[in-house]
Amino acid sequence: MAVASNSLVFFTHGSLSRPEKLFQALPSPSLSLPGSRALFLKFTHRSNSALHCSLNVPESTDKDSPIETRFPAYPTVMDINQIREILPHRFPFLLVDRVIEYNPGVSAVGIKNVTINDNFFPGHFPERPIMPGVLMVEAMAQVGGVVMLQPEVGGSRENFFFAGVDKVRFRKPVIAGDTLVMRMTLIKLQKRFGIAKMEGKAYVGGDLACEGIHLFAYYAHVPILASVKTLLLKELVTTDHICADKLAIFWTGWKQQVTSL
């Protein structure tokens, strides 16, 4: 026989001739009853005639609360105004809406809210709006810029540029309505030669959407990246009276550093 109240259920001796067997049959102190919520029971054997079970039913579940209150918002480490103070990009090419994590000189995590109002969707594609892969890479590079254009690294918005990518892979399409979460991590920095290497990963709903290696360069070395060695040497020798032999040695070392990254 079982007698139920608001908080206790008593199984009397008349219905359980050998209550000790009940403890052996239950692997855990919980019991699910068909057609009802899970009931969490705490068993206590106080005497030979009664088995006492306390009933603890959760007051609410996730399904009881409105869907708009179940999921917390992303934190804000840098808002759009702070991002605009760091990055030189403006509409329609500023592709970072918020920074949600920032480790000075190491890494940053930023988000891009992809909406149907983005100006690239009318052409890519009219019937199936997909964010272009090159813009995903650009958005990741801008998150990298948040790390590199900081005093801890020594960069400046006037002289730091996106120089190249490597091992880029697109894992899933990003469509209107998605939130692109991008993590950029500095893995190598050569201040002497003005180059930096960062690893980037972008996610949608926890799934990897894009990844790749990003290369950044200081402005002073961008002409070298453009393969204008002769013009650069001539300009520097004329204006700064720098020895051409020393510049040639610098050029050779710079190429070796880029190759080793």
mmCIF file of C-alpha atoms in Angstrom:
data_model
loop_
_atom_site.group_PDB
_atom_site.id
_atom_site.type_symbol
_atom_site.label_atom_id
_atom_site.label_comp_id
_atom_site.label_asym_id
_atom_site.label_seq_id
_atom_site.Cartn_x
_atom_site.Cartn_y
_atom_site.Cartn_z
ATOM 1 C CA MET A 1 0.000 0.000 0.000
ATOM 2 C CA ALA A 2 1.208 3.529 -0.801
ATOM 3 C CA VAL A 3 0.070 6.738 0.836
ATOM 4 C CA ALA A 4 0.983 10.028 -0.895
ATOM 5 C CA SER A 5 1.150 13.566 0.482
ATOM 6 C CA ASN A 6 2.610 16.850 -0.815
ATOM 7 C CA SER A 7 6.158 15.965 0.115
ATOM 8 C CA LEU A 8 6.293 12.344 1.252
ATOM 9 C CA VAL A 9 5.294 8.953 -0.049
ATOM 10 C CA PHE A 10 5.010 6.141 2.513
ATOM 11 C CA PHE A 11 5.221 2.543 1.370
ATOM 12 C CA THR A 12 3.691 0.568 4.256
ATOM 13 C CA HIS A 13 4.674 -2.863 5.418
ATOM 14 C CA GLY A 14 1.494 -4.333 3.976
ATOM 15 C CA SER A 15 2.624 -3.744 0.392
ATOM 16 C CA LEU A 16 6.330 -4.446 0.835
ATOM 17 C CA SER A 17 6.990 -7.606 2.739
ATOM 18 C CA ARG A 18 10.732 -7.285 2.232
ATOM 19 C CA PRO A 19 11.627 -3.619 1.723
ATOM 20 C CA GLU A 20 15.345 -4.297 1.640
ATOM 21 C CA LYS A 21 14.949 -5.794 -1.854
ATOM 22 C CA LEU A 22 13.749 -2.456 -3.174
ATOM 23 C CA PHE A 23 17.142 -0.913 -2.473
ATOM 24 C CA GLN A 24 18.836 -3.671 -4.422
ATOM 25 C CA ALA A 25 16.506 -3.229 -7.409
ATOM 26 C CA LEU A 26 16.965 0.542 -7.767
ATOM 27 C CA PRO A 27 20.355 1.486 -9.268
ATOM 28 C CA SER A 28 19.933 5.180 -8.433
ATOM 29 C CA PRO A 29 17.790 7.305 -6.082
ATOM 30 C CA SER A 30 15.445 8.372 -8.909
ATOM 31 C CA LEU A 31 12.256 6.859 -10.258
ATOM 32 C CA SER A 32 10.371 7.780 -13.434
ATOM 33 C CA LEU A 33 6.637 7.128 -13.478
ATOM 34 C CA PRO A 34 4.866 6.581 -16.837
ATOM 35 C CA GLY A 35 2.774 9.515 -18.011
ATOM 36 C CA SER A 36 4.276 11.989 -15.541
ATOM 37 C CA ARG A 37 7.406 13.965 -14.850
ATOM 38 C CA ALA A 38 10.485 12.342 -13.440
ATOM 39 C CA LEU A 39 10.188 11.971 -9.679
ATOM 40 C CA PHE A 40 13.343 12.131 -7.609
ATOM 41 C CA LEU A 41 12.946 9.927 -4.554
ATOM 42 C CA LYS A 42 15.155 9.723 -1.500
ATOM 43 C CA PHE A 43 14.752 6.399 0.288
ATOM 44 C CA THR A 44 15.174 5.995 3.996
ATOM 45 C CA HIS A 45 14.525 2.726 5.820
ATOM 46 C CA ARG A 46 13.738 3.796 9.367
ATOM 47 C CA SER A 47 12.027 0.677 10.738
ATOM 48 C CA ASN A 48 10.786 -2.788 9.861
ATOM 49 C CA SER A 49 7.294 -1.553 9.062
ATOM 50 C CA ALA A 50 7.723 1.520 6.861
ATOM 51 C CA LEU A 51 9.822 2.775 3.984
ATOM 52 C CA HIS A 52 9.917 6.574 3.705
ATOM 53 C CA CYS A 53 10.520 8.250 0.329
ATOM 54 C CA SER A 54 10.839 12.026 -0.030
ATOM 55 C CA LEU A 55 9.490 13.460 -3.285
ATOM 56 C CA ASN A 56 11.327 16.290 -5.037
ATOM 57 C CA VAL A 57 9.774 17.479 -8.314
ATOM 58 C CA PRO A 58 11.586 20.276 -10.189
ATOM 59 C CA GLU A 59 9.497 23.420 -10.108
ATOM 60 C CA SER A 60 10.145 24.303 -13.757
ATOM 61 C CA THR A 61 11.979 23.091 -16.832
ATOM 62 C CA ASP A 62 13.393 24.803 -19.897
ATOM 63 C CA LYS A 63 10.243 23.951 -21.805
ATOM 64 C CA ASP A 64 8.148 25.853 -19.278
ATOM 65 C CA SER A 65 9.962 29.151 -19.927
ATOM 66 C CA PRO A 66 9.441 31.192 -23.123
ATOM 67 C CA ILE A 67 11.979 30.452 -25.835
ATOM 68 C CA GLU A 68 13.098 34.105 -25.942
ATOM 69 C CA THR A 69 14.351 33.848 -22.354
ATOM 70 C CA ARG A 70 16.127 30.485 -22.543
ATOM 71 C CA PHE A 71 19.280 31.529 -24.389
ATOM 72 C CA PRO A 72 21.606 34.181 -22.885
ATOM 73 C CA ALA A 73 23.061 36.871 -25.141
ATOM 74 C CA TYR A 74 26.731 36.985 -26.103
ATOM 75 C CA PRO A 75 28.820 39.075 -23.699
ATOM 76 C CA THR A 76 30.186 42.415 -24.847
ATOM 77 C CA VAL A 77 33.900 43.066 -24.401
ATOM 78 C CA MET A 78 34.022 45.661 -27.181
ATOM 79 C CA ASP A 79 30.939 47.216 -28.742
ATOM 80 C CA ILE A 80 30.714 48.592 -32.268
ATOM 81 C CA ASN A 81 31.900 52.053 -31.217
ATOM 82 C CA GLN A 82 35.042 50.642 -29.615
ATOM 83 C CA ILE A 83 35.660 48.482 -32.676
ATOM 84 C CA ARG A 84 35.397 51.553 -34.919
ATOM 85 C CA GLU A 85 38.088 53.230 -32.823
ATOM 86 C CA ILE A 86 40.456 50.332 -33.571
ATOM 87 C CA LEU A 87 39.631 49.299 -37.141
ATOM 88 C CA PRO A 88 39.731 51.771 -40.050
ATOM 89 C CA HIS A 89 36.924 49.943 -41.936
ATOM 90 C CA ARG A 90 33.535 51.565 -42.454
ATOM 91 C CA PHE A 91 30.249 50.716 -44.167
ATOM 92 C CA PRO A 92 29.820 48.595 -46.154
ATOM 93 C CA PHE A 93 33.028 46.777 -45.263
ATOM 94 C CA LEU A 94 33.086 46.724 -41.472
ATOM 95 C CA LEU A 95 32.278 43.055 -40.832
ATOM 96 C CA VAL A 96 32.657 42.769 -37.043
ATOM 97 C CA ASP A 97 29.680 43.765 -34.893
ATOM 98 C CA ARG A 98 30.953 42.853 -31.442
ATOM 99 C CA VAL A 99 34.004 41.419 -29.662
ATOM 100 C CA ILE A 100 32.988 38.869 -27.037
ATOM 101 C CA GLU A 101 36.457 37.810 -25.861
ATOM 102 C CA TYR A 102 39.820 39.534 -25.959
ATOM 103 C CA ASN A 103 43.239 38.431 -24.713
ATOM 104 C CA PRO A 104 45.699 41.301 -25.303
ATOM 105 C CA GLY A 105 48.380 40.365 -27.781
ATOM 106 C CA VAL A 106 47.093 36.786 -28.047
ATOM 107 C CA SER A 107 43.567 36.309 -29.401
ATOM 108 C CA ALA A 108 40.106 37.747 -29.916
ATOM 109 C CA VAL A 109 36.637 36.372 -30.609
ATOM 110 C CA GLY A 110 34.234 38.509 -32.613
ATOM 111 C CA ILE A 111 30.772 38.047 -34.082
ATOM 112 C CA LYS A 112 29.168 39.088 -37.344
ATOM 113 C CA ASN A 113 25.373 39.132 -37.463
ATOM 114 C CA VAL A 114 24.545 38.072 -41.000
ATOM 115 C CA THR A 115 21.285 39.683 -42.170
ATOM 116 C CA ILE A 116 19.399 39.786 -45.450
ATOM 117 C CA ASN A 117 20.079 43.552 -45.480
ATOM 118 C CA ASP A 118 23.799 42.987 -46.069
ATOM 119 C CA ASN A 119 24.652 44.588 -49.388
ATOM 120 C CA PHE A 120 26.231 41.479 -50.935
ATOM 121 C CA PHE A 121 23.095 39.313 -50.794
ATOM 122 C CA PRO A 122 21.258 40.833 -53.798
ATOM 123 C CA GLY A 123 23.998 39.429 -56.026
ATOM 124 C CA HIS A 124 25.149 36.398 -54.008
ATOM 125 C CA PHE A 125 22.697 34.876 -54.683
ATOM 126 C CA PRO A 126 19.289 36.412 -55.486
ATOM 127 C CA GLU A 127 17.411 33.159 -54.876
ATOM 128 C CA ARG A 128 19.730 31.695 -52.237
ATOM 129 C CA PRO A 129 21.451 34.254 -49.980
ATOM 130 C CA ILE A 130 24.879 32.879 -49.019
ATOM 131 C CA MET A 131 27.665 34.932 -47.481
ATOM 132 C CA PRO A 132 30.649 34.982 -49.888
ATOM 133 C CA GLY A 133 33.617 32.992 -48.657
ATOM 134 C CA VAL A 134 36.050 35.833 -49.315
ATOM 135 C CA LEU A 135 34.014 38.065 -46.993
ATOM 136 C CA MET A 136 34.124 35.411 -44.296
ATOM 137 C CA VAL A 137 37.907 35.461 -44.611
ATOM 138 C CA GLU A 138 37.882 39.269 -44.526
ATOM 139 C CA ALA A 139 35.688 39.301 -41.421
ATOM 140 C CA MET A 140 38.113 36.932 -39.702
ATOM 141 C CA ALA A 141 41.018 39.165 -40.727
ATOM 142 C CA GLN A 142 39.254 42.148 -39.148
ATOM 143 C CA VAL A 143 38.962 40.232 -35.873
ATOM 144 C CA GLY A 144 42.689 39.594 -36.225
ATOM 145 C CA GLY A 145 43.137 43.329 -36.701
ATOM 146 C CA VAL A 146 41.547 43.900 -33.292
ATOM 147 C CA VAL A 147 44.457 41.928 -31.821
ATOM 148 C CA MET A 148 47.220 43.316 -34.023
ATOM 149 C CA LEU A 149 46.252 47.004 -33.928
ATOM 150 C CA GLN A 150 46.908 47.268 -30.222
ATOM 151 C CA PRO A 151 49.779 48.688 -28.120
ATOM 152 C CA GLU A 152 50.593 45.190 -26.797
ATOM 153 C CA VAL A 153 51.606 44.133 -30.311
ATOM 154 C CA GLY A 154 52.820 47.473 -31.596
ATOM 155 C CA GLY A 155 50.552 47.747 -34.633
ATOM 156 C CA SER A 156 48.850 50.847 -35.957
ATOM 157 C CA ARG A 157 45.772 51.322 -38.130
ATOM 158 C CA GLU A 158 47.880 53.507 -40.433
ATOM 159 C CA ASN A 159 50.490 50.880 -41.284
ATOM 160 C CA PHE A 160 49.087 47.367 -40.814
ATOM 161 C CA PHE A 161 47.595 45.345 -43.659
ATOM 162 C CA PHE A 162 46.140 41.946 -44.493
ATOM 163 C CA ALA A 163 48.885 40.301 -46.570
ATOM 164 C CA GLY A 164 47.755 36.765 -47.416
ATOM 165 C CA VAL A 165 45.951 33.537 -46.525
ATOM 166 C CA ASP A 166 46.871 29.881 -46.503
ATOM 167 C CA LYS A 167 45.069 26.560 -45.967
ATOM 168 C CA VAL A 168 41.632 28.177 -46.148
ATOM 169 C CA ARG A 169 38.713 25.739 -46.060
ATOM 170 C CA PHE A 170 34.992 26.422 -46.135
ATOM 171 C CA ARG A 171 33.107 23.773 -44.170
ATOM 172 C CA LYS A 172 29.482 24.938 -44.404
ATOM 173 C CA PRO A 173 27.527 27.790 -46.017
ATOM 174 C CA VAL A 174 26.686 30.859 -43.972
ATOM 175 C CA ILE A 175 23.248 32.243 -44.773
ATOM 176 C CA ALA A 176 21.119 35.224 -43.807
ATOM 177 C CA GLY A 177 20.033 34.922 -40.187
ATOM 178 C CA ASP A 178 23.229 33.210 -39.006
ATOM 179 C CA THR A 179 25.614 34.571 -36.394
ATOM 180 C CA LEU A 180 29.230 34.055 -37.442
ATOM 181 C CA VAL A 181 31.496 33.592 -34.406
ATOM 182 C CA MET A 182 35.167 34.073 -35.291
ATOM 183 C CA ARG A 183 38.262 33.291 -33.221
ATOM 184 C CA MET A 184 41.666 34.621 -34.264
ATOM 185 C CA THR A 185 44.817 33.520 -32.440
ATOM 186 C CA LEU A 186 48.322 34.910 -32.914
ATOM 187 C CA ILE A 187 50.701 32.025 -33.497
ATOM 188 C CA LYS A 188 53.849 33.858 -34.687
ATOM 189 C CA LEU A 189 55.072 37.452 -34.694
ATOM 190 C CA GLN A 190 58.266 38.790 -36.264
ATOM 191 C CA LYS A 191 58.439 42.484 -35.356
ATOM 192 C CA ARG A 192 61.810 42.936 -36.999
ATOM 193 C CA PHE A 193 60.422 41.996 -40.384
ATOM 194 C CA GLY A 194 56.947 43.384 -39.780
ATOM 195 C CA ILE A 195 54.996 40.169 -40.289
ATOM 196 C CA ALA A 196 52.518 38.214 -38.197
ATOM 197 C CA LYS A 197 50.762 34.894 -38.598
ATOM 198 C CA MET A 198 47.335 34.127 -37.114
ATOM 199 C CA GLU A 199 45.109 31.066 -37.022
ATOM 200 C CA GLY A 200 41.435 31.716 -37.687
ATOM 201 C CA LYS A 201 38.301 29.649 -37.161
ATOM 202 C CA ALA A 202 34.697 30.718 -37.746
ATOM 203 C CA TYR A 203 31.638 28.928 -36.376
ATOM 204 C CA VAL A 204 27.875 28.988 -36.837
ATOM 205 C CA GLY A 205 25.826 27.347 -34.110
ATOM 206 C CA GLY A 206 28.931 25.577 -32.809
ATOM 207 C CA ASP A 207 29.742 24.055 -36.221
ATOM 208 C CA LEU A 208 32.965 24.988 -38.000
ATOM 209 C CA ALA A 209 32.139 27.075 -41.082
ATOM 210 C CA CYS A 210 35.561 28.371 -42.162
ATOM 211 C CA GLU A 211 39.198 28.087 -41.124
ATOM 212 C CA GLY A 212 42.555 29.261 -42.366
ATOM 213 C CA ILE A 213 45.918 30.875 -41.685
ATOM 214 C CA HIS A 214 46.153 34.660 -42.061
ATOM 215 C CA LEU A 215 49.297 36.671 -42.767
ATOM 216 C CA PHE A 216 49.616 40.350 -41.816
ATOM 217 C CA ALA A 217 52.351 42.852 -42.687
ATOM 218 C CA TYR A 218 53.413 46.326 -41.639
ATOM 219 C CA TYR A 219 53.087 49.058 -44.240
ATOM 220 C CA ALA A 220 56.866 49.418 -44.617
ATOM 221 C CA HIS A 221 57.013 45.872 -45.976
ATOM 222 C CA VAL A 222 53.977 45.910 -48.261
ATOM 223 C CA PRO A 223 56.026 47.134 -51.273
ATOM 224 C CA ILE A 224 58.288 44.126 -50.793
ATOM 225 C CA LEU A 225 55.245 41.887 -50.799
ATOM 226 C CA ALA A 226 54.324 43.494 -54.124
ATOM 227 C CA SER A 227 57.694 42.468 -55.565
ATOM 228 C CA VAL A 228 59.041 45.954 -56.223
ATOM 229 C CA LYS A 229 62.461 45.339 -54.743
ATOM 230 C CA THR A 230 64.362 47.492 -57.238
ATOM 231 C CA LEU A 231 62.119 50.518 -56.832
ATOM 232 C CA LEU A 232 62.216 50.220 -53.053
ATOM 233 C CA LEU A 233 66.001 50.057 -52.961
ATOM 234 C CA LYS A 234 66.300 53.083 -55.220
ATOM 235 C CA GLU A 235 63.847 55.116 -53.152
ATOM 236 C CA LEU A 236 65.439 54.269 -49.798
ATOM 237 C CA VAL A 237 68.994 54.866 -50.994
ATOM 238 C CA THR A 238 67.991 58.241 -52.447
ATOM 239 C CA THR A 239 65.990 59.524 -49.524
ATOM 240 C CA ASP A 240 67.577 57.956 -46.469
ATOM 241 C CA HIS A 241 71.136 57.304 -47.723
ATOM 242 C CA ILE A 242 70.906 53.668 -46.699
ATOM 243 C CA CYS A 243 73.563 51.332 -48.007
ATOM 244 C CA ALA A 244 72.197 49.170 -50.807
ATOM 245 C CA ASP A 245 74.231 46.188 -49.606
ATOM 246 C CA LYS A 246 72.585 46.324 -46.187
ATOM 247 C CA LEU A 247 69.161 46.558 -47.807
ATOM 248 C CA ALA A 248 69.955 43.533 -49.939
ATOM 249 C CA ILE A 249 70.872 41.589 -46.800
ATOM 250 C CA PHE A 250 67.646 42.753 -45.173
ATOM 251 C CA TRP A 251 65.672 41.650 -48.255
ATOM 252 C CA THR A 252 67.200 38.173 -48.163
ATOM 253 C CA GLY A 253 66.488 37.742 -44.451
ATOM 254 C CA TRP A 254 62.944 38.994 -44.880
ATOM 255 C CA LYS A 255 62.215 36.443 -47.589
ATOM 256 C CA GLN A 256 63.561 33.672 -45.376
ATOM 257 C CA GLN A 257 61.320 34.775 -42.503
ATOM 258 C CA VAL A 258 58.232 34.816 -44.719
ATOM 259 C CA THR A 259 59.073 31.376 -46.076
ATOM 260 C CA SER A 260 59.526 29.978 -42.562
ATOM 261 C CA LEU A 261 56.135 31.193 -41.328
#
